[in-house]
Amino acid sequence: MSDALTELRMQVIWTRLISIVEEQAQTLMRTAFSTTVRDAGDLSAALFDLDGRLVAEAVTGTPGHVNSMAEGVRHFLAKFPVATMKQGDHFITNDPWLTAGHLHDVTVVSPAFHEGRVVGLFGVCCHQVDIGGLGQGPDGRSIYEEGLQIPLMKLADAGRINQDLIDILCQNVRMPLQVKGDVLSYITSNEAAARRLSAMLGEFGMADLSQVADYIIERSLAATRAEIAKLPDGQWSSTLVIDGYDAPVTIVGTLTIDGDTLSMDYEGTDGCLPRGINVVLNYCRAYTVFGLRCVISPEVPNNFGALEPFEVTAPEGSILNVQRPWPVAARHVIGQMLPDVVFGCLSQAIPERVPAEGSSCLWSVQLRGRLPAEGNGRQGDPFDAIFFNSGGSGARPGQDGLSGTAFPSGVRAMPVEVTESGAPIVIWRKELRTDSGGAGALRGGLGQTVEVGMRDGSGFEVLAMFERVDRPARGRDGGHDGAAGTVSTSGGKMMRAKGLQAIPAGERLVLQIPGGAGLGDPAQRRPDSVRADLDEGMISRESAKAIYGQAL
């Protein structure tokens, strides 16, 4: 076969692999019980070769999940070698240090067979709202308080479900039906993908994936190294101070570029805390590399080859490389800020390609309370509910920031109606927050205002894990900062941004979610852009006059 035909064949097979893993993700969303997976897409789905190398990932998903899983599959193979795998085997863990960084992310890996041989591995990593313990919040002081730990083990053996594990799971969570349904949906999605892969191999007359995997990974590795080589050599540092739990946390990152090699080191970052906002190295690497790839190699498909050139290190015992048994339940509070540290370094090397800081940390609203009391006077059953909200992203080179957009997490907002149908709550307001985007030649994206309460007016609790309340997103190159966030009750009482807190009966929780920062001097903003902002309610007339003056 000629080189041109070989290239064309590989491209067709590559496209088919992407469609298979996307079907894997969509199957998961259609069979999962929890809204975090079903509606928000808080998941990853991917194909790995027999060496545990990431080959293809679904478009649907989050970098925290897929980039962590890219590091984690090798641990499954170390305990369960390919030669021992049988048709119908499925393996599971939620070990934060092996996969996605906290107990609420459950990973299931399954062998895919073709003509009686294992040809690949399909993996999913999904957010599980309820894993027992204190719940997903920053209040735990060790991993033992944060929920049920599932070691590397078999979820199914030759098609037989590990019922003992399912029973233990259901006994330790508040919503057993949802948890059981979710875990079984992980098996369904992997099996569906495995059937598609076998059919594709048969169609193309292939015995296995080895040649295709090598092709994809080698091409991606070469393309990524070529993009790094275009960058100037040097070393640049950036410091970001964020709110922390009850005191500020300082993150220091140093980026080094030398030819086609690149490293990001977090020496100088604060140490770990006895609260659940610590980050394991897998998760630190996941969001650091995502930030680097967004700027340096966004067109290269995400796989082992595309990730390999990026080295990420953090001192052991720092808040970005915490060791067992330190708590990690709300690790996204720190981890999702890391792209802003990366952008701070890259803005010194290639300023024309780097956005301003954004709200960054997803404002996950996790609520806890009781269902309305039954007619016989019996107290209602407990419930846990979560819905995702996003602030504004930072202004981008050539474009304004995005409003109410989950960057860098990439999860979707659940529809209000879906959230309300699954829990006894009412979301009274969910609207863009005028004036929250930082002014600039290019404006930061807007945050949101969200107001939520119990349907019957009873009291409830919030597991608060919010950022950018004390320290908003910083403008770049003369752009203004984004608006800071606030947490309060409808009665006006200010609340802490982190920690389990009660909202009394008759009151609601009110969140003002932060905006993204501006880029460039506001005096350089085009007058027609200012007028459009006014027409669309992005900025108030008072603020427009104060900031832009003659531009009006």
Coordinates of C-alpha atoms in Angstrom, one line a residue:
M1 CA 0.0 0.0 0.0
S2 CA 1.4 3.5 -0.9
D3 CA 2.3 6.0 1.8
A4 CA -0.7 8.2 0.7
L5 CA -3.1 5.4 1.0
T6 CA -1.7 4.3 4.4
E7 CA -2.0 7.9 5.6
L8 CA -5.6 8.0 4.4
R9 CA -6.5 4.7 6.0
M10 CA -5.0 5.8 9.3
Q11 CA -7.0 9.0 9.3
V12 CA -10.2 7.1 8.6
I13 CA -9.5 4.7 11.5
W14 CA -8.6 7.6 13.8
T15 CA -11.9 9.3 13.0
R16 CA -13.7 6.0 13.8
L17 CA -11.9 5.7 17.1
I18 CA -13.0 9.2 18.1
S19 CA -16.6 8.3 17.2
I20 CA -16.4 5.1 19.3
V21 CA -15.2 6.9 22.5
E22 CA -17.8 9.6 22.0
E23 CA -20.5 7.0 21.7
Q24 CA -19.0 5.5 24.9
A25 CA -19.5 8.9 26.6
Q26 CA -23.0 9.4 25.2
T27 CA -24.0 5.9 26.3
L28 CA -22.8 6.8 29.8
M29 CA -24.8 10.0 29.8
R30 CA -27.9 8.1 28.7
T31 CA -27.7 5.4 31.3
A32 CA -26.3 7.2 34.3
F33 CA -28.6 8.0 37.2
S34 CA -26.9 11.2 38.6
T35 CA -27.4 14.6 37.0
T36 CA -23.6 15.3 37.2
V37 CA -23.0 12.7 34.5
R38 CA -26.4 12.6 32.8
D39 CA -26.8 16.3 32.2
A40 CA -23.5 18.0 33.1
G41 CA -21.1 15.6 31.4
D42 CA -18.8 15.5 34.4
L43 CA -16.9 12.5 33.1
S44 CA -14.3 11.2 30.8
A45 CA -14.3 8.3 28.4
A46 CA -11.3 7.0 26.6
L47 CA -9.5 4.1 24.8
F48 CA -6.0 2.9 26.0
D49 CA -3.6 0.4 24.4
L50 CA -2.3 -2.6 26.2
D51 CA 0.6 -0.6 27.7
G52 CA -1.9 1.8 29.3
R53 CA -1.2 4.6 26.9
L54 CA -4.1 7.0 26.1
V55 CA -5.0 6.6 22.4
A56 CA -8.3 8.5 22.0
E57 CA -10.7 10.4 24.2
A58 CA -14.3 11.5 23.9
V59 CA -15.0 15.2 23.1
T60 CA -17.5 15.1 26.0
G61 CA -15.6 15.2 29.3
T62 CA -13.3 17.2 31.6
P63 CA -9.5 17.6 31.6
G64 CA -9.3 16.8 35.3
H65 CA -10.8 13.4 34.6
V66 CA -9.2 12.3 31.3
N67 CA -5.7 13.7 32.0
S68 CA -5.7 12.0 35.4
M69 CA -7.0 8.8 34.0
A70 CA -4.2 8.9 31.4
E71 CA -1.8 8.6 34.3
G72 CA -3.9 6.0 36.2
V73 CA -4.6 3.1 33.9
R74 CA -1.0 1.8 34.4
H75 CA -1.9 1.1 38.0
F76 CA -4.8 -1.1 36.9
L77 CA -2.4 -3.0 34.6
A78 CA 0.2 -3.4 37.4
K79 CA -2.4 -5.2 39.5
F80 CA -4.3 -6.9 36.8
P81 CA -2.0 -7.9 33.9
V82 CA -3.5 -8.2 30.5
A83 CA -2.7 -11.9 30.3
T84 CA -5.1 -12.5 33.3
M85 CA -8.1 -10.6 31.9
K86 CA -11.2 -12.4 30.9
Q87 CA -14.2 -11.4 28.8
G88 CA -16.7 -9.6 31.2
D89 CA -14.0 -8.4 33.6
H90 CA -14.3 -4.8 34.9
F91 CA -12.0 -3.1 37.3
I92 CA -12.7 -0.2 39.7
T93 CA -11.2 2.3 42.1
N94 CA -11.7 5.8 43.5
D95 CA -8.2 6.0 45.0
P96 CA -7.3 9.7 44.7
W97 CA -3.6 9.0 44.4
L98 CA -4.1 6.6 41.5
T99 CA -6.7 8.4 39.4
A100 CA -8.6 11.7 39.6
G101 CA -7.8 13.2 42.9
H102 CA -10.7 12.6 45.3
L103 CA -13.1 9.9 46.3
H104 CA -16.0 11.3 44.4
D105 CA -14.4 10.4 41.1
V106 CA -14.9 6.7 40.3
T107 CA -12.8 5.0 37.6
V108 CA -13.8 1.8 35.8
V109 CA -11.5 0.1 33.3
S110 CA -12.6 -2.8 31.1
P111 CA -10.7 -5.0 28.6
A112 CA -11.9 -5.0 25.0
F113 CA -11.7 -8.3 23.2
H114 CA -11.5 -9.1 19.5
E115 CA -11.4 -12.7 18.2
G116 CA -10.7 -13.9 21.7
R117 CA -7.8 -11.6 22.5
V118 CA -7.5 -8.4 24.5
V119 CA -6.9 -5.6 22.0
G120 CA -7.4 -2.5 24.2
L121 CA -8.8 -1.1 27.4
F122 CA -11.8 1.3 27.7
G123 CA -11.9 3.5 30.8
V124 CA -14.5 5.9 32.3
C125 CA -14.0 8.3 35.2
C126 CA -17.2 9.9 36.5
H127 CA -18.2 12.2 39.3
Q128 CA -20.2 10.5 42.0
V129 CA -22.2 13.0 44.1
D130 CA -22.5 10.7 47.1
I131 CA -19.7 8.5 48.3
G132 CA -20.5 8.6 51.9
G133 CA -18.5 10.4 54.6
L134 CA -18.9 14.1 55.2
G135 CA -19.8 14.7 51.5
Q136 CA -17.9 16.7 48.9
G137 CA -16.7 19.7 50.9
P138 CA -13.5 21.1 52.3
D139 CA -14.3 20.3 56.0
G140 CA -12.6 16.9 56.3
R141 CA -9.3 16.6 58.1
S142 CA -8.3 13.3 56.6
I143 CA -9.2 11.1 53.7
Y144 CA -10.9 8.7 56.2
E145 CA -13.6 11.3 56.9
E146 CA -14.4 12.0 53.2
G147 CA -16.1 8.8 52.2
L148 CA -15.8 5.2 51.2
Q149 CA -12.4 4.2 49.7
I150 CA -12.5 1.6 46.9
P151 CA -9.1 0.0 46.3
L152 CA -8.1 -1.4 42.9
M153 CA -10.4 -4.4 42.6
K154 CA -12.8 -6.3 40.3
L155 CA -16.2 -4.8 39.8
A156 CA -17.1 -7.8 37.7
D157 CA -15.4 -11.1 37.1
A158 CA -16.1 -12.8 33.8
G159 CA -19.5 -11.0 33.7
R160 CA -20.5 -11.7 37.3
I161 CA -21.0 -8.5 39.3
N162 CA -19.2 -8.2 42.6
Q163 CA -22.3 -8.0 44.7
D164 CA -20.4 -7.7 47.9
L165 CA -18.9 -4.5 46.7
I166 CA -22.3 -3.2 45.5
D167 CA -23.7 -4.0 48.9
I168 CA -20.9 -2.2 50.7
L169 CA -21.4 0.8 48.5
C170 CA -25.1 1.0 49.1
Q171 CA -24.7 0.6 52.8
N172 CA -22.3 3.6 53.0
V173 CA -24.1 6.2 51.0
R174 CA -27.2 8.4 51.4
M175 CA -28.6 7.7 47.9
P176 CA -27.9 4.0 47.3
L177 CA -30.1 3.6 44.2
Q178 CA -28.4 6.5 42.4
V179 CA -24.9 5.2 43.3
K180 CA -25.7 1.6 42.2
G181 CA -27.3 2.8 39.0
D182 CA -24.3 5.0 38.1
V183 CA -21.7 2.3 38.8
L184 CA -23.6 -0.2 36.6
S185 CA -23.8 2.4 33.8
Y186 CA -20.0 2.6 33.7
I187 CA -20.0 -1.1 32.8
T188 CA -22.6 -0.5 30.1
S189 CA -20.7 2.2 28.4
N190 CA -17.4 0.3 28.3
E191 CA -19.1 -2.8 26.9
A192 CA -20.8 -0.8 24.2
A193 CA -17.5 0.8 23.2
A194 CA -15.8 -2.6 23.2
R195 CA -18.4 -4.0 20.8
R196 CA -17.9 -1.1 18.4
L197 CA -14.1 -1.5 18.5
S198 CA -14.3 -5.2 17.7
A199 CA -16.7 -4.5 14.8
M200 CA -14.3 -1.8 13.5
L201 CA -11.3 -4.1 13.6
G202 CA -13.2 -6.7 11.7
E203 CA -14.3 -4.2 9.1
F204 CA -10.8 -3.1 8.4
G205 CA -9.2 -6.6 8.7
M206 CA -7.1 -5.7 11.7
A207 CA -6.0 -8.1 14.4
D208 CA -5.3 -5.5 17.0
L209 CA -4.7 -1.8 17.7
S210 CA -0.9 -1.7 18.1
Q211 CA 0.0 -0.2 14.7
V212 CA -2.7 2.4 14.9
A213 CA -1.9 3.3 18.5
D214 CA 1.8 3.8 17.6
Y215 CA 0.9 5.9 14.6
I216 CA -1.5 8.2 16.6
I217 CA 0.9 8.6 19.5
E218 CA 4.1 9.2 17.4
R219 CA 2.4 11.7 15.2
S220 CA 1.0 13.6 18.2
L221 CA 4.3 13.5 20.0
A222 CA 6.2 14.9 17.0
A223 CA 3.5 17.7 16.5
T224 CA 3.6 18.7 20.1
R225 CA 7.4 18.9 20.2
A226 CA 7.4 21.0 17.0
E227 CA 5.0 23.5 18.7
I228 CA 7.1 23.7 21.8
A229 CA 10.2 24.2 19.6
K230 CA 8.6 27.4 18.1
L231 CA 8.6 29.0 21.6
P232 CA 11.4 31.2 22.9
D233 CA 13.8 29.4 25.3
G234 CA 13.9 30.8 28.8
Q235 CA 12.5 30.6 32.3
W236 CA 9.5 32.5 33.7
S237 CA 7.7 32.5 37.1
S238 CA 4.3 33.4 38.2
T239 CA 2.6 33.7 41.6
L240 CA -1.1 33.4 42.3
V241 CA -2.6 34.0 45.8
I242 CA -6.0 32.6 46.2
D243 CA -8.5 32.6 49.1
G244 CA -7.7 29.2 50.6
Y245 CA -9.8 27.8 53.4
D246 CA -9.4 30.2 56.3
A247 CA -6.1 31.8 55.1
P248 CA -4.7 32.7 51.7
V249 CA -2.8 30.1 49.7
T250 CA 0.2 31.0 47.5
I251 CA 1.0 29.1 44.4
V252 CA 4.3 29.6 42.7
G253 CA 5.0 28.2 39.2
T254 CA 8.1 28.3 37.2
L255 CA 8.0 27.5 33.5
T256 CA 11.2 26.4 31.7
I257 CA 11.4 26.0 27.9
D258 CA 14.5 24.5 26.3
G259 CA 14.3 23.5 22.6
D260 CA 11.4 21.0 22.3
T261 CA 11.3 20.3 26.0
L262 CA 9.1 22.1 28.6
S263 CA 8.7 21.8 32.4
M264 CA 6.5 23.4 35.0
D265 CA 7.7 23.3 38.6
Y266 CA 5.8 24.5 41.6
E267 CA 8.7 24.9 44.1
G268 CA 7.8 27.7 46.5
T269 CA 4.1 26.7 46.7
D270 CA 2.5 26.6 50.2
G271 CA 2.4 23.3 52.1
C272 CA -0.7 21.1 52.5
L273 CA -3.5 21.9 54.8
P274 CA -5.6 19.9 57.3
R275 CA -8.7 20.7 55.1
G276 CA -9.9 19.1 52.0
I277 CA -8.6 21.5 49.3
N278 CA -5.3 19.7 48.8
V279 CA -4.3 18.4 45.4
V280 CA -2.7 15.1 44.5
L281 CA 0.1 15.2 41.8
N282 CA -2.1 13.5 39.2
Y283 CA -4.7 16.2 39.3
C284 CA -2.0 18.9 39.5
R285 CA -0.5 17.6 36.3
A286 CA -3.9 17.2 34.6
Y287 CA -4.9 20.9 34.9
T288 CA -1.3 22.2 34.4
V289 CA -0.9 20.3 31.1
F290 CA -4.4 21.4 30.0
G291 CA -3.5 25.0 30.5
L292 CA -0.2 24.6 28.6
R293 CA -1.9 22.7 25.7
C294 CA -4.7 25.3 25.4
V295 CA -2.0 27.9 24.4
I296 CA 0.8 25.8 22.9
S297 CA -0.7 22.9 21.1
P298 CA -4.5 23.2 21.0
E299 CA -4.9 21.6 17.6
V300 CA -3.0 18.4 18.6
P301 CA -5.4 15.6 19.7
N302 CA -5.2 14.7 23.3
N303 CA -3.4 11.4 23.8
F304 CA -0.3 9.9 25.3
G305 CA 2.0 11.5 22.7
A306 CA 0.4 14.9 23.1
L307 CA 0.9 14.8 26.9
E308 CA 4.3 13.2 27.1
P309 CA 6.5 16.3 26.4
F310 CA 5.1 18.2 29.4
E311 CA 6.9 17.6 32.7
V312 CA 5.1 18.8 35.9
T313 CA 6.7 18.6 39.3
A314 CA 5.6 19.9 42.8
P315 CA 7.4 19.4 46.1
E316 CA 6.1 16.4 48.1
G317 CA 4.0 17.7 51.0
S318 CA 3.0 20.9 49.2
I319 CA -0.7 21.7 48.6
L320 CA -0.1 20.5 45.0
N321 CA 1.5 17.1 45.8
V322 CA -0.2 16.0 49.0
Q323 CA 0.3 12.5 50.4
R324 CA -2.1 10.1 52.1
P325 CA -4.0 10.5 54.3
W326 CA -4.4 14.3 53.9
P327 CA -8.0 15.4 52.8
V328 CA -8.7 16.1 49.1
A329 CA -12.5 16.2 48.6
A330 CA -12.6 19.8 47.3
R331 CA -9.3 19.6 45.4
H332 CA -10.8 21.4 42.4
V333 CA -10.8 24.6 44.4
I334 CA -7.0 24.7 44.0
G335 CA -6.5 22.5 40.9
Q336 CA -8.8 24.5 38.6
M337 CA -6.8 27.7 39.3
L338 CA -3.6 26.1 37.9
P339 CA -4.2 27.2 34.3
D340 CA -4.1 30.8 35.5
V341 CA -0.6 30.2 37.0
V342 CA 0.4 28.7 33.7
F343 CA -1.0 31.7 31.8
G344 CA 0.9 34.0 34.1
C345 CA 4.2 32.3 33.0
L346 CA 3.3 32.1 29.3
S347 CA 2.1 35.8 29.2
Q348 CA 5.8 36.7 29.7
A349 CA 7.0 34.5 26.9
I350 CA 4.2 34.8 24.3
P351 CA 1.9 37.6 25.5
E352 CA 0.0 37.8 22.3
R353 CA -1.5 34.3 22.8
V354 CA -2.5 34.3 26.4
P355 CA -5.9 35.3 28.0
A356 CA -6.4 37.2 31.2
E357 CA -7.4 35.4 34.4
G358 CA -10.9 34.1 34.8
S359 CA -13.2 33.0 37.6
S360 CA -11.7 29.5 37.0
C361 CA -12.9 27.5 39.9
L362 CA -16.3 25.9 39.3
W363 CA -18.9 27.1 41.8
S364 CA -20.5 23.7 42.6
V365 CA -23.5 24.1 44.8
Q366 CA -23.9 21.0 46.9
L367 CA -27.0 21.2 49.1
R368 CA -28.1 18.8 51.9
G369 CA -31.4 18.6 53.7
R370 CA -34.5 16.5 54.1
L371 CA -37.4 15.7 51.9
P372 CA -40.8 17.1 53.1
A373 CA -42.2 15.2 56.1
E374 CA -44.7 12.5 55.3
G375 CA -48.3 12.7 56.4
N376 CA -47.8 10.2 59.2
G377 CA -45.5 12.7 60.9
R378 CA -42.4 10.7 60.0
Q379 CA -39.4 12.9 59.2
G380 CA -38.5 13.0 55.5
D381 CA -35.5 11.1 54.1
P382 CA -32.2 13.0 53.7
F383 CA -31.1 14.2 50.2
D384 CA -27.9 15.5 48.7
A385 CA -28.2 17.6 45.5
I386 CA -25.6 19.4 43.4
F387 CA -25.7 21.7 40.5
F388 CA -22.9 23.5 38.7
N389 CA -22.5 27.2 38.1
S390 CA -19.7 29.1 36.3
G391 CA -18.4 32.6 36.3
G392 CA -16.7 34.5 33.5
S393 CA -13.6 33.5 31.7
G394 CA -10.8 36.0 31.1
A395 CA -10.7 38.2 28.0
R396 CA -8.9 36.4 25.2
P397 CA -6.5 37.7 22.5
G398 CA -8.8 39.2 19.9
Q399 CA -12.1 38.3 21.8
D400 CA -14.0 39.1 24.9
G401 CA -14.2 36.5 27.7
L402 CA -17.0 34.0 27.8
S403 CA -19.8 34.6 30.2
G404 CA -21.1 31.9 32.6
T405 CA -18.6 29.4 31.1
A406 CA -16.9 26.5 32.8
F407 CA -13.3 27.0 32.0
P408 CA -11.1 25.1 32.6
S409 CA -13.4 22.3 33.9
G410 CA -15.6 22.1 30.7
V411 CA -18.7 20.7 32.5
R412 CA -22.1 21.8 31.5
A413 CA -24.7 23.5 33.7
M414 CA -27.6 21.2 34.6
P415 CA -31.0 22.5 33.4
V416 CA -32.8 24.2 36.3
E417 CA -35.9 22.1 35.7
V418 CA -33.8 18.9 36.0
T419 CA -32.2 20.0 39.2
E420 CA -35.5 21.0 40.7
S421 CA -37.2 17.7 39.7
G422 CA -34.5 15.7 41.5
A423 CA -34.6 17.5 44.8
P424 CA -37.1 19.6 46.8
I425 CA -35.5 22.9 45.9
V426 CA -36.3 26.0 43.8
I427 CA -33.7 27.9 41.9
W428 CA -35.3 31.4 42.1
R429 CA -32.7 33.2 40.1
K430 CA -30.0 32.2 37.7
E431 CA -28.9 35.2 35.5
L432 CA -25.9 36.9 34.2
R433 CA -24.4 39.5 36.6
T434 CA -24.1 42.9 35.0
D435 CA -20.8 44.8 35.5
S436 CA -19.0 41.6 36.7
G437 CA -16.7 41.3 33.7
G438 CA -13.4 43.2 34.0
A439 CA -13.2 46.2 31.7
G440 CA -10.5 46.3 29.0
A441 CA -9.8 46.6 25.3
L442 CA -11.3 43.2 25.5
R443 CA -13.8 42.6 28.3
G444 CA -13.9 39.7 30.7
G445 CA -16.8 37.4 30.7
L446 CA -19.7 37.9 33.1
G447 CA -20.4 35.9 36.3
Q448 CA -23.9 34.9 37.4
T449 CA -26.3 35.6 40.2
V450 CA -27.9 32.4 41.6
E451 CA -30.6 32.2 44.3
V452 CA -31.8 28.8 45.7
G453 CA -34.0 27.7 48.5
M454 CA -36.1 24.8 49.7
R455 CA -39.5 24.3 48.1
D456 CA -41.3 24.3 51.4
G457 CA -39.2 27.1 52.9
S458 CA -37.5 24.8 55.4
G459 CA -33.8 25.1 56.4
F460 CA -31.0 23.3 54.6
E461 CA -27.2 23.1 54.4
V462 CA -24.6 24.1 51.8
L463 CA -21.2 22.5 51.5
A464 CA -19.5 25.7 50.3
M465 CA -16.4 25.4 48.2
F466 CA -16.1 28.7 46.3
E467 CA -13.1 30.8 45.2
R468 CA -12.4 34.3 44.0
V469 CA -14.3 35.8 46.9
D470 CA -11.4 37.7 48.5
R471 CA -9.1 37.8 45.5
P472 CA -10.8 38.4 42.1
A473 CA -9.4 37.5 38.7
R474 CA -6.6 39.9 37.8
G475 CA -6.6 42.0 34.6
R476 CA -3.7 41.8 32.2
D477 CA -1.9 44.5 30.2
G478 CA -3.9 47.3 31.7
G479 CA -7.2 45.4 31.8
H480 CA -9.4 45.7 35.0
D481 CA -10.0 42.9 37.5
G482 CA -13.1 40.9 37.3
A483 CA -15.7 41.3 40.0
A484 CA -15.2 39.2 43.2
G485 CA -17.8 36.6 44.3
T486 CA -20.0 36.8 47.3
V487 CA -21.9 34.2 49.4
S488 CA -24.9 35.3 51.5
T489 CA -28.4 34.5 52.6
S490 CA -31.4 36.3 51.1
G491 CA -31.6 38.2 54.4
G492 CA -28.2 39.8 53.8
K493 CA -26.1 37.7 56.1
M494 CA -22.6 37.2 54.6
M495 CA -21.4 33.6 54.7
R496 CA -18.0 31.9 54.4
A497 CA -16.9 30.8 51.0
K498 CA -15.9 27.4 52.3
G499 CA -17.3 24.9 54.7
L500 CA -20.6 23.3 55.7
Q501 CA -23.1 26.0 56.8
A502 CA -26.8 26.1 57.5
I503 CA -29.3 28.4 55.8
P504 CA -32.3 28.9 58.3
A505 CA -35.9 28.3 57.5
G506 CA -37.5 31.0 55.4
E507 CA -34.1 32.1 53.8
R508 CA -32.4 31.3 50.6
L509 CA -28.8 31.0 49.5
V510 CA -27.6 33.8 47.2
L511 CA -24.4 33.5 45.2
Q512 CA -22.7 36.3 43.2
I513 CA -20.4 34.3 41.0
P514 CA -17.1 36.1 39.9
G515 CA -16.4 37.6 36.6
G516 CA -13.4 37.2 34.3
A517 CA -10.7 39.9 34.0
G518 CA -10.1 42.3 31.2
L519 CA -7.2 42.4 28.7
G520 CA -5.7 45.6 27.6
D521 CA -6.4 49.3 28.3
P522 CA -10.1 50.0 28.5
A523 CA -9.4 53.2 26.5
Q524 CA -8.7 51.1 23.5
R525 CA -12.1 49.3 23.5
R526 CA -14.1 50.0 20.3
P527 CA -17.1 52.4 20.9
D528 CA -19.4 50.0 19.0
S529 CA -18.3 47.2 21.5
V530 CA -19.2 49.4 24.4
R531 CA -22.6 50.2 22.9
A532 CA -23.2 46.5 22.3
D533 CA -22.3 45.8 26.0
L534 CA -24.9 48.3 27.0
D535 CA -27.6 47.0 24.7
E536 CA -27.0 43.4 25.9
G537 CA -26.9 44.3 29.6
M538 CA -23.3 43.4 30.1
I539 CA -22.5 46.7 31.6
S540 CA -24.6 49.4 33.3
R541 CA -24.8 52.9 31.9
E542 CA -23.2 54.3 35.0
S543 CA -20.2 52.0 34.8
A544 CA -19.8 52.6 31.0
K545 CA -19.6 56.3 31.6
A546 CA -17.2 56.0 34.5
I547 CA -14.9 53.6 32.6
Y548 CA -15.1 54.5 29.0
G549 CA -16.2 58.1 29.1
Q550 CA -15.7 59.6 25.7
A551 CA -16.0 56.2 24.1
L552 CA -19.8 56.6 24.4

